[in-house]
Coordinates of N, CA and C and ligand atoms in Angstrom, one line a residue:
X1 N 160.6 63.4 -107.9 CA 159.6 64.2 -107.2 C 158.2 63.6 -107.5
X2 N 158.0 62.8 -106.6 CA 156.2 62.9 -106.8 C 155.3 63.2 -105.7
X3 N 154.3 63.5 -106.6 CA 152.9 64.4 -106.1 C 151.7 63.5 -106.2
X4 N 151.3 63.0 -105.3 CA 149.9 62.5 -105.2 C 148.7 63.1 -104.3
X5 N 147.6 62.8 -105.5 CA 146.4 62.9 -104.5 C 145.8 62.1 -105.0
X6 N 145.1 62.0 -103.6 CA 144.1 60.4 -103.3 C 142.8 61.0 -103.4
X7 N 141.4 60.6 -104.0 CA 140.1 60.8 -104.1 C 139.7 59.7 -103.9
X8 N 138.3 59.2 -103.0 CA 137.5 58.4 -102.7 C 136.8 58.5 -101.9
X9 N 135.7 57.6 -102.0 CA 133.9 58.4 -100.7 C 134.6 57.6 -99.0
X10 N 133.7 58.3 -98.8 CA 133.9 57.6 -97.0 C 133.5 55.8 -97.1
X11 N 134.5 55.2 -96.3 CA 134.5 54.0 -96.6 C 135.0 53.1 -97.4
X12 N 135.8 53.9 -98.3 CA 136.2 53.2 -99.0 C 137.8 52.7 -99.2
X13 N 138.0 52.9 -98.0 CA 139.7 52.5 -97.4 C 140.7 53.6 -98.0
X14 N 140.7 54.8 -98.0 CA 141.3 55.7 -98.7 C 142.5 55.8 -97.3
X15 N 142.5 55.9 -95.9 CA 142.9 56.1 -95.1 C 144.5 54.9 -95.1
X16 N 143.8 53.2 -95.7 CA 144.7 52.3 -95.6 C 145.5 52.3 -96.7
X17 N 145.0 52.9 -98.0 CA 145.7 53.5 -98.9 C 147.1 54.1 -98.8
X18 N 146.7 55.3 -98.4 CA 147.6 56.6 -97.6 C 148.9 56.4 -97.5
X19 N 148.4 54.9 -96.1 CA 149.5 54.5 -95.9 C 150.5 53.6 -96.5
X20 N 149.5 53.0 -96.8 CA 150.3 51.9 -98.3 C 151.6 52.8 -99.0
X21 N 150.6 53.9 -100.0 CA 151.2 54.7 -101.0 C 152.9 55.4 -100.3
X22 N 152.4 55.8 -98.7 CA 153.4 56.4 -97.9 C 154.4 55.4 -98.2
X23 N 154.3 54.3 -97.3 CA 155.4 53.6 -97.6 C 155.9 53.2 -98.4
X24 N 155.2 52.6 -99.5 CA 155.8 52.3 -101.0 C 156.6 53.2 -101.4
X25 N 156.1 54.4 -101.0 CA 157.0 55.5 -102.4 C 157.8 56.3 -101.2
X26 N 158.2 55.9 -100.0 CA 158.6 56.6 -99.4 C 158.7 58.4 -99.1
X27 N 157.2 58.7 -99.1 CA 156.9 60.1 -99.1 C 155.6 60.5 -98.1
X28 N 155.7 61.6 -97.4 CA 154.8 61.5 -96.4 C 152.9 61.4 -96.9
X29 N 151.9 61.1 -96.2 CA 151.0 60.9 -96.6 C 150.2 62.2 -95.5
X30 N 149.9 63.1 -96.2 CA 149.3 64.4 -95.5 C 147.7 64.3 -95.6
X31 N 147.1 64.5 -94.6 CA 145.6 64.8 -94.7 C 145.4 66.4 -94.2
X32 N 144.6 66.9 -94.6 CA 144.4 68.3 -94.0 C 143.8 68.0 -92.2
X33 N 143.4 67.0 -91.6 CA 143.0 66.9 -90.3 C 144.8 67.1 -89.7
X34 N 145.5 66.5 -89.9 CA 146.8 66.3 -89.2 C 147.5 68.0 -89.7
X35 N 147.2 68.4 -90.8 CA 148.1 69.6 -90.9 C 147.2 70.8 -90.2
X36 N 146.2 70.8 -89.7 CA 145.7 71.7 -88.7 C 146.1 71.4 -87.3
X37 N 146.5 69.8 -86.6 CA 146.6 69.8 -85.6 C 148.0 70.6 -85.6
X38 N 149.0 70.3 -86.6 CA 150.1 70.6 -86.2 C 150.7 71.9 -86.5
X39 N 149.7 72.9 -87.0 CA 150.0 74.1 -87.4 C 149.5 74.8 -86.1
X40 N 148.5 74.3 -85.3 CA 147.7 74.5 -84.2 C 148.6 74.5 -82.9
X41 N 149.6 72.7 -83.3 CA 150.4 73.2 -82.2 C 152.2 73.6 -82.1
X42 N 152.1 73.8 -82.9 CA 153.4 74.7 -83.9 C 152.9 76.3 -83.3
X43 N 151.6 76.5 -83.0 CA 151.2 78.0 -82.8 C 151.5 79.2 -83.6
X44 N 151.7 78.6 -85.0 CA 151.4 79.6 -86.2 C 150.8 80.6 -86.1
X45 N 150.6 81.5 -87.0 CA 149.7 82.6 -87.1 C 148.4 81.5 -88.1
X46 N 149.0 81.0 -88.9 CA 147.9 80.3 -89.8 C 146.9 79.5 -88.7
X47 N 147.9 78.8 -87.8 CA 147.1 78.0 -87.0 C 146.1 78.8 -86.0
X48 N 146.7 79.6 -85.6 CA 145.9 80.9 -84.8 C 144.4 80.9 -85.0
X49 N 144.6 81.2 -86.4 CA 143.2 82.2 -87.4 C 142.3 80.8 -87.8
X50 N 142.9 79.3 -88.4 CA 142.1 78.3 -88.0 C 141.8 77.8 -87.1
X51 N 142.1 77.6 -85.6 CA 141.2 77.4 -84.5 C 140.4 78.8 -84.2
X52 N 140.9 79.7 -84.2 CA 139.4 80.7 -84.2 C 138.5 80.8 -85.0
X53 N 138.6 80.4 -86.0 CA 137.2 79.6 -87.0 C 136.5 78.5 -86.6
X54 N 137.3 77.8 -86.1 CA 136.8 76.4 -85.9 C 136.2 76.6 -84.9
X55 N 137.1 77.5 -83.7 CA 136.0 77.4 -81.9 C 134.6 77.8 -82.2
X56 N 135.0 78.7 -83.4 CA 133.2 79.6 -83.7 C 132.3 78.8 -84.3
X57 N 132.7 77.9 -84.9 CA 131.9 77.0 -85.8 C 131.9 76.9 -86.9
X58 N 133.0 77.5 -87.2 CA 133.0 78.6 -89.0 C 134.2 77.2 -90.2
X59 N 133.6 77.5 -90.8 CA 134.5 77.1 -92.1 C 135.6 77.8 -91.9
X60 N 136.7 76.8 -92.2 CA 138.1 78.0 -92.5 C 138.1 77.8 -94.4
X61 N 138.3 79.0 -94.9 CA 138.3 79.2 -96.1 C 139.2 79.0 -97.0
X62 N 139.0 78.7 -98.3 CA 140.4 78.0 -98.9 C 141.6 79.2 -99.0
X63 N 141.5 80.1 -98.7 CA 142.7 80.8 -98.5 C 143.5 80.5 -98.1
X64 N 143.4 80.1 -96.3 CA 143.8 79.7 -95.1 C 144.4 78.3 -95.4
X65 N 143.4 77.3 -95.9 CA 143.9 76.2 -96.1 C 145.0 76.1 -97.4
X66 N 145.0 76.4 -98.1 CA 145.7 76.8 -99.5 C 147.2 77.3 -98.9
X67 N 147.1 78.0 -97.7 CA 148.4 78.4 -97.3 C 149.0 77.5 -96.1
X68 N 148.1 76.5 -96.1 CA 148.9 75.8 -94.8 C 149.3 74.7 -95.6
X69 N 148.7 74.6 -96.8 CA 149.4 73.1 -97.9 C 150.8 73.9 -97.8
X70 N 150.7 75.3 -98.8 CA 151.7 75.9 -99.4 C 152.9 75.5 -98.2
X71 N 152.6 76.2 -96.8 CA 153.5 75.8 -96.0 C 154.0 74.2 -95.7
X72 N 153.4 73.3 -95.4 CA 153.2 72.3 -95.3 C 154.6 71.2 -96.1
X73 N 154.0 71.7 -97.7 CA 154.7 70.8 -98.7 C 156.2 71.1 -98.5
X74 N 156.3 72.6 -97.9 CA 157.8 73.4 -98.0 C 158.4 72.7 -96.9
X75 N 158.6 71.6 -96.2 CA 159.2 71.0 -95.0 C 160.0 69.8 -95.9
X76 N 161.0 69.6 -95.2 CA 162.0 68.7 -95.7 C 161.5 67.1 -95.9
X77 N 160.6 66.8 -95.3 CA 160.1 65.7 -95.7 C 159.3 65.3 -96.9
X78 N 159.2 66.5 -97.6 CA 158.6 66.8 -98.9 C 159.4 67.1 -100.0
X79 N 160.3 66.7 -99.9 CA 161.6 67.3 -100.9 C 161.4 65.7 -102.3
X80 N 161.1 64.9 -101.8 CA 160.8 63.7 -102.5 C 159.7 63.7 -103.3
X81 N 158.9 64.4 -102.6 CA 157.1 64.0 -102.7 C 156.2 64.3 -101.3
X82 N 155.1 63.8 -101.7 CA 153.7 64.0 -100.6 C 153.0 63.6 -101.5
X83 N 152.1 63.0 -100.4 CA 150.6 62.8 -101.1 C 149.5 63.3 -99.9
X84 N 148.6 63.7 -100.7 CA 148.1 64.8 -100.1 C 146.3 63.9 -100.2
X85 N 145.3 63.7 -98.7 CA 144.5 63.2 -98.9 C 143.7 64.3 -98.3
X86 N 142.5 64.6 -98.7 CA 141.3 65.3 -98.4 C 141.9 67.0 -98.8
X87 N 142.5 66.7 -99.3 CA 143.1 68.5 -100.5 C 143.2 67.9 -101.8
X88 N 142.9 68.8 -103.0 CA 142.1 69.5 -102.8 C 140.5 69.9 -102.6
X89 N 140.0 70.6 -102.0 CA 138.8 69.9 -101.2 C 137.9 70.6 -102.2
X90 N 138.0 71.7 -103.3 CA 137.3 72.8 -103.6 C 137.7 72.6 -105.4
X91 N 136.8 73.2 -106.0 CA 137.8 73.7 -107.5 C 138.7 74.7 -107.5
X92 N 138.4 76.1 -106.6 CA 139.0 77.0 -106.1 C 140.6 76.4 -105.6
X93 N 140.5 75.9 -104.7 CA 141.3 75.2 -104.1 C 142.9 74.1 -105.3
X94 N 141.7 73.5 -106.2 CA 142.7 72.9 -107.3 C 143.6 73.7 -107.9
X95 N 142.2 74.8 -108.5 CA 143.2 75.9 -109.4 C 144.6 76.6 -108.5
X96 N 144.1 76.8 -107.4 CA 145.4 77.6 -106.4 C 146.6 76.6 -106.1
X97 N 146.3 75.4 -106.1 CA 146.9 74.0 -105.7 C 148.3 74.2 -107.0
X98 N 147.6 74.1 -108.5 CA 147.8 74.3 -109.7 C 149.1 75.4 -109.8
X99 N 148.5 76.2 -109.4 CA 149.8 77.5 -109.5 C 150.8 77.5 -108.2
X100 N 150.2 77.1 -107.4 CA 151.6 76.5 -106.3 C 152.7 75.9 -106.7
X101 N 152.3 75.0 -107.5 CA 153.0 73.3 -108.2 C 154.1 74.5 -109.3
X102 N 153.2 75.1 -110.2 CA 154.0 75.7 -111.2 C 154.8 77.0 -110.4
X103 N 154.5 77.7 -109.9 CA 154.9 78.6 -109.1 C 156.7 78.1 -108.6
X104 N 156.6 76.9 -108.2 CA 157.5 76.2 -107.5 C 158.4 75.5 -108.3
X105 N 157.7 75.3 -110.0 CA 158.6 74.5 -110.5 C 158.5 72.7 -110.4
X106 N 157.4 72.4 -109.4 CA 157.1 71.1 -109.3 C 156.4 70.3 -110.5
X107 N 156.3 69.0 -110.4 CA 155.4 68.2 -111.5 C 154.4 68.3 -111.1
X108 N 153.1 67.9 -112.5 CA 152.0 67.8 -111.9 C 151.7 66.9 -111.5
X109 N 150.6 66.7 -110.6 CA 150.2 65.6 -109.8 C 149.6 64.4 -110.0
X110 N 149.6 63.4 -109.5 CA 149.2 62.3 -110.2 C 148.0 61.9 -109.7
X111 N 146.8 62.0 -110.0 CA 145.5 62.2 -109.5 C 144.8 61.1 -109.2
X112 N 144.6 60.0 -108.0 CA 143.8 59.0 -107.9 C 142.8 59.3 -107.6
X113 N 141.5 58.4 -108.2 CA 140.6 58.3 -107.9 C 140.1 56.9 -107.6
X114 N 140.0 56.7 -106.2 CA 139.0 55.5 -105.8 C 138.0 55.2 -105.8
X115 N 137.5 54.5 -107.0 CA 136.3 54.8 -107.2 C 135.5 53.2 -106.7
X116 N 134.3 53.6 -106.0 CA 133.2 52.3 -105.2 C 132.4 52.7 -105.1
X117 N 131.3 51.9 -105.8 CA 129.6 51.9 -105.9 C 129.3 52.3 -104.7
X118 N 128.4 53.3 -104.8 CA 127.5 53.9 -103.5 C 126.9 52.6 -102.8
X119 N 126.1 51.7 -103.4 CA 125.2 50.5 -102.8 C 126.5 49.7 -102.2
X120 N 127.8 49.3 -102.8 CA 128.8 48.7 -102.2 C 129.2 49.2 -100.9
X121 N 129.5 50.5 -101.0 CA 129.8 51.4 -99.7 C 128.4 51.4 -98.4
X122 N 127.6 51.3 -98.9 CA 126.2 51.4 -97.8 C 126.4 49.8 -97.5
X123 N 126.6 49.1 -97.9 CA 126.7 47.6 -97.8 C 127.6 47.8 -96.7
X124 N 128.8 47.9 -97.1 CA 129.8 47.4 -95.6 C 129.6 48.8 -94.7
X125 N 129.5 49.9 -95.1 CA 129.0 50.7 -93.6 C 128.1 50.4 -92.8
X126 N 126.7 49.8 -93.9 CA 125.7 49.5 -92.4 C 126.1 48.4 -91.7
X127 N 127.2 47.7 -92.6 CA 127.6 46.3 -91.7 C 128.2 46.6 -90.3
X128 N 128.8 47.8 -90.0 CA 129.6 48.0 -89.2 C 128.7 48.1 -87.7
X129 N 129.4 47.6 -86.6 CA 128.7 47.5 -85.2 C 130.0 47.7 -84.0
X130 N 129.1 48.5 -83.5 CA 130.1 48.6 -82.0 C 130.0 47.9 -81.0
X131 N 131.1 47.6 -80.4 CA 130.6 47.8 -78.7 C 130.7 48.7 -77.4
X132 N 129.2 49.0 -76.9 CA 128.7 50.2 -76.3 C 130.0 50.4 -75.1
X133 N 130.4 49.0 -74.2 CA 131.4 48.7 -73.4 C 132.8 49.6 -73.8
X134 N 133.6 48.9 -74.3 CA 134.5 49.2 -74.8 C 134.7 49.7 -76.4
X135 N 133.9 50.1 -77.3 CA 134.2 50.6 -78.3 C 134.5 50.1 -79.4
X136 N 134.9 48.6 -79.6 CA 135.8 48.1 -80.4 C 134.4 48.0 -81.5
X137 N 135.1 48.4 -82.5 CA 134.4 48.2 -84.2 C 134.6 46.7 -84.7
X138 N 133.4 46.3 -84.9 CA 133.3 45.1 -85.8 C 132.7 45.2 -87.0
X139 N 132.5 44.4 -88.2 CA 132.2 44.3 -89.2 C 131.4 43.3 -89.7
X140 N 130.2 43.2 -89.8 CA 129.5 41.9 -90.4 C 130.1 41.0 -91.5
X141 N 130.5 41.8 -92.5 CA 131.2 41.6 -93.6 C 132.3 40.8 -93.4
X142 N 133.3 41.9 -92.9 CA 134.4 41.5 -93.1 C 135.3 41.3 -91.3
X143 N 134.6 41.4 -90.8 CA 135.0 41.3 -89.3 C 134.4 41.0 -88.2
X144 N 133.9 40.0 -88.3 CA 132.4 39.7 -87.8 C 132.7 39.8 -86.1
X145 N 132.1 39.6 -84.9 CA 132.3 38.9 -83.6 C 132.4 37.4 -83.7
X146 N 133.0 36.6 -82.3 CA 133.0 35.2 -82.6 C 131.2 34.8 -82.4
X147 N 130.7 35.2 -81.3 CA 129.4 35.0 -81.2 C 128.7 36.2 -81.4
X148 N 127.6 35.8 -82.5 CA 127.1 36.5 -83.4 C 126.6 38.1 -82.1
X149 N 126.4 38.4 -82.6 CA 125.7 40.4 -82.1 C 126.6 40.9 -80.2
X150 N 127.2 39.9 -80.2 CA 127.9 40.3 -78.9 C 130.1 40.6 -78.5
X151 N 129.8 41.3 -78.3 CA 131.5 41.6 -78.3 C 132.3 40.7 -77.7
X152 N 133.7 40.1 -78.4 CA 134.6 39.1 -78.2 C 135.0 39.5 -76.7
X153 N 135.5 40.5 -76.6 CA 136.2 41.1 -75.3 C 135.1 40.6 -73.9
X154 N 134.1 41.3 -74.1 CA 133.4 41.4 -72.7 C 132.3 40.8 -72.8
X155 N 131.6 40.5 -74.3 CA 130.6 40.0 -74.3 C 128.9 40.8 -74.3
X156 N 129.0 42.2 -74.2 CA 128.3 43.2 -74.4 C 128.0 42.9 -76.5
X157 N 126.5 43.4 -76.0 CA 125.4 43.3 -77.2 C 125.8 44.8 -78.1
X158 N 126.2 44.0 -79.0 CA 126.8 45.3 -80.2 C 125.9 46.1 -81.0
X159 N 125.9 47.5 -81.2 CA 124.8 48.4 -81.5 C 125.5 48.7 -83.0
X160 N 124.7 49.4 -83.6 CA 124.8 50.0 -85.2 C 124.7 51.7 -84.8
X161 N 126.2 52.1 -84.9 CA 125.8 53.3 -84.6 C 125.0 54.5 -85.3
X162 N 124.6 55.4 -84.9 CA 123.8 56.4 -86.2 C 124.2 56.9 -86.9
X163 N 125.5 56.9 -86.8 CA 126.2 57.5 -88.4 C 126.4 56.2 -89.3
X164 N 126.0 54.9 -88.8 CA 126.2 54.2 -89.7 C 124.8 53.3 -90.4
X165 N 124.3 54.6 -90.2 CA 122.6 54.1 -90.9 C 122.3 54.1 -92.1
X166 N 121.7 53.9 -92.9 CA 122.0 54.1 -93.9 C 121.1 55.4 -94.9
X167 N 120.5 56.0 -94.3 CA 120.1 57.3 -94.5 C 121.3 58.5 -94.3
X168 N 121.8 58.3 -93.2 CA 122.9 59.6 -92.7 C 124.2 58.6 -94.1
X169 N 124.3 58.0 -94.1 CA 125.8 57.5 -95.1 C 125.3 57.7 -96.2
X170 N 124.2 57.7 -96.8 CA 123.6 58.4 -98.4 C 123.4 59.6 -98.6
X171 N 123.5 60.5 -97.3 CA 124.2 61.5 -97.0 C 125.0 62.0 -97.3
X172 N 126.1 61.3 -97.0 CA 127.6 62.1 -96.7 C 128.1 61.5 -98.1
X173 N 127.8 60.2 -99.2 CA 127.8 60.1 -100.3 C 127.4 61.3 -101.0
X174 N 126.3 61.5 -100.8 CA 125.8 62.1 -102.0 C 126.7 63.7 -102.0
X175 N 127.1 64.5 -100.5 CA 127.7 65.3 -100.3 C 129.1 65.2 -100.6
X176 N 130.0 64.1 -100.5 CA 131.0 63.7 -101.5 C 131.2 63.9 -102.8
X177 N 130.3 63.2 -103.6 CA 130.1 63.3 -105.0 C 129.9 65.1 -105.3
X178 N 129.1 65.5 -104.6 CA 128.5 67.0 -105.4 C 130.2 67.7 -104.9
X179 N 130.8 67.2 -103.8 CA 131.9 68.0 -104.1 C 133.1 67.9 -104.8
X180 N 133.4 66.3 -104.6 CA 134.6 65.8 -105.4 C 134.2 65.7 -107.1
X181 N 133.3 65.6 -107.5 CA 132.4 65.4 -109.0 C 133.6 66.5 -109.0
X182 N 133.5 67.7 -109.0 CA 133.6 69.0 -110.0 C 135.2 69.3 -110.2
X183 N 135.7 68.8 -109.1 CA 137.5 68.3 -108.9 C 137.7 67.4 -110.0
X184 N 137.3 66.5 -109.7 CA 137.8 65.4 -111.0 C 137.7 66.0 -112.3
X185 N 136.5 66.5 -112.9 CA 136.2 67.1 -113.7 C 137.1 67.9 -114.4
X186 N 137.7 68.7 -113.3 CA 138.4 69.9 -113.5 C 139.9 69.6 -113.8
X187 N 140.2 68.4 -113.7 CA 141.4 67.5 -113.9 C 141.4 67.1 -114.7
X188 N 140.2 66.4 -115.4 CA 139.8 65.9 -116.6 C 140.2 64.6 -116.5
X189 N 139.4 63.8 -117.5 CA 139.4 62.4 -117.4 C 140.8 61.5 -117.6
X190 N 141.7 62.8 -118.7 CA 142.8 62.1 -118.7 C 143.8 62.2 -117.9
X191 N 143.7 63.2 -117.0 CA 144.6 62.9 -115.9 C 144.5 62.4 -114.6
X192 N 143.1 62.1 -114.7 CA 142.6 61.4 -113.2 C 143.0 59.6 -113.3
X193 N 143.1 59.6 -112.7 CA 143.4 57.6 -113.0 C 142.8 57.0 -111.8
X194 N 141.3 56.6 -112.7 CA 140.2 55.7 -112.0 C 140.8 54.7 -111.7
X195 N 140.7 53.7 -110.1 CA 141.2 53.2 -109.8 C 140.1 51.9 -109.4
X196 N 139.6 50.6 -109.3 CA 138.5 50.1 -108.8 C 138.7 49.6 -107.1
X197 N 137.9 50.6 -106.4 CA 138.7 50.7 -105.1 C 137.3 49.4 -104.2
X198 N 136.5 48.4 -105.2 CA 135.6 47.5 -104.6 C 136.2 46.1 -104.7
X199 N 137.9 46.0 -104.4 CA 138.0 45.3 -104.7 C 138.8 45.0 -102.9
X200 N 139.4 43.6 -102.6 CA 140.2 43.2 -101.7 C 141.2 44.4 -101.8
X201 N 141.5 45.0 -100.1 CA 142.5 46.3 -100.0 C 144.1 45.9 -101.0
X202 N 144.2 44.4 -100.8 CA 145.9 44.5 -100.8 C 145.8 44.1 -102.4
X203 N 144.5 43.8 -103.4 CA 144.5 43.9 -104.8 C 144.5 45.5 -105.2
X204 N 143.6 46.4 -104.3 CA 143.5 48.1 -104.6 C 144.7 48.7 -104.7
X205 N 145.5 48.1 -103.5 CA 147.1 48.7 -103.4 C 148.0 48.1 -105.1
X206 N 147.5 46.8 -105.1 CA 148.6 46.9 -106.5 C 148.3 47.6 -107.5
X207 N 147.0 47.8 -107.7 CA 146.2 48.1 -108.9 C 147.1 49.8 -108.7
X208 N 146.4 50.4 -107.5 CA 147.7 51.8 -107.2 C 148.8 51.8 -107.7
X209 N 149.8 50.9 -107.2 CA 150.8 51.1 -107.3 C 151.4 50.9 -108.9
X210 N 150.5 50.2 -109.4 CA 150.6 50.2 -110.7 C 150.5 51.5 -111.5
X211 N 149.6 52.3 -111.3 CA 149.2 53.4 -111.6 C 150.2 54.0 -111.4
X212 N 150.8 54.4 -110.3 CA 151.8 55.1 -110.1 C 152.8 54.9 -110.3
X213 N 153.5 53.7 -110.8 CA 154.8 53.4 -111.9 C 154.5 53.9 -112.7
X214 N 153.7 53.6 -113.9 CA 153.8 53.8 -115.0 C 153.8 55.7 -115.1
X215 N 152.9 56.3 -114.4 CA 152.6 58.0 -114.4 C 154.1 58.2 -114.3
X216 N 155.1 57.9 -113.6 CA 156.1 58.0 -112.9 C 157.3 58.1 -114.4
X217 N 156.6 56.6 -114.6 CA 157.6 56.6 -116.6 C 157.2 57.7 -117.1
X218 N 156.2 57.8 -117.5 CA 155.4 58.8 -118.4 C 156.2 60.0 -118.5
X219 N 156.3 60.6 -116.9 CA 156.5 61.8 -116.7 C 158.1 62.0 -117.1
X220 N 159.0 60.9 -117.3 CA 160.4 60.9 -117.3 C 160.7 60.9 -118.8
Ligands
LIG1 ZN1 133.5 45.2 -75.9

């Protein structure tokens, strides 16, 4: 049985992770965006009471969410493991997380942290460019166009969208940090396992998966 959660700021490939970890360890890779769609269309009562929060504009509260993990984990595809990305989102949320695990008799969790310089992360988000045509994401960095500021496809002049300015992305950093800071914290240094997530994806994946052998011994 293993239990993963993934921590890391926007940008920092936590998504290509996910799926890495999924496949390697053969266990599903849960984000809380997917366990609302499907509690929503499952037509739960849980899912009920989170789209009527959400039509309103409202936060759904860690209650709500706390009970759709609890549901969630209890599916047969969890009988192995899950790793669980963007939960838990809260300290609230950990400690409840916490007594689910024991509640159930499960192990505790093996806690990643991907950790990437804020200036590294503003670096390749402002790199990123659209095209206004068709949409396709390019990367100065790491995924350039063939001819420089214009899309391979149609040839349309590629824009920097506004979320990827770099005012709004020191933003949503710094709003990361003030929330995930107090999570890690609350895990404590020794069970989080810092990971250096500024490196090439498919070096970050071994560096993981390393991490997660050994937790894996440990725990046996
Ligand atoms: Zn295009």
């Amino acid at each position: 049985m293993l239990i993963l959660l993934l921590f890391g700021p926007p940008g920092c490939g936590k998504g290509t992770q996910a799926a890495f970890l999924a496949e390697r360890f053969h266990i599903p890779a849960i984000s809380t965006g997917e366990m609302f769609r499907a509690e929503r269309q499952a037509g739960t009562e849980l899912g009920k009471l989170a789209s009527e929060i959400m039509s309103k504009g409202g936060l759904v509260g860690d209650e709500i969410v706390d009970a759709m993990v609890a549901s969630r984990i209890s599916r047969p595809d969890c009988a192995g493991g899950f790793l669980l990305d963007g939960y838990p989102r809260t300290v609230p949320q950990a400690i409840a997380f916490s007594g689910l695990l024991q509640q159930r008799g499960l192990p505790s969790p093996v806690v990643i942290h991907l950790d990437v310089a804020d200036d590294l992360l503003v670096a390749r988000l402002t790199a990123r460019r659209q095209c206004p045509r068709c949409k396709r994401i390019y990367n100065l960095l790491s995924q350039p166009p063939k001819v420089a500021g214009h899309c391979d496809d149609d040839g349309a002049a590629l824009i920097a969208r506004e979320d990827d300015r770099e005012p709004v992305i020191r933003q949503r950093l710094r709003a990361y940090h003030e929330l995930t800071g107090p999570i890690l914290e609350w895990y404590g240094s020794s069970a989080v396992h810092r990971v250096d997530g500024g490196r090439a994806p498919d070096q970050v994946s071994r560096a993981i998966e390393r991490v997660v052998v050994e937790a894996e011994k440990a725990a046996r």
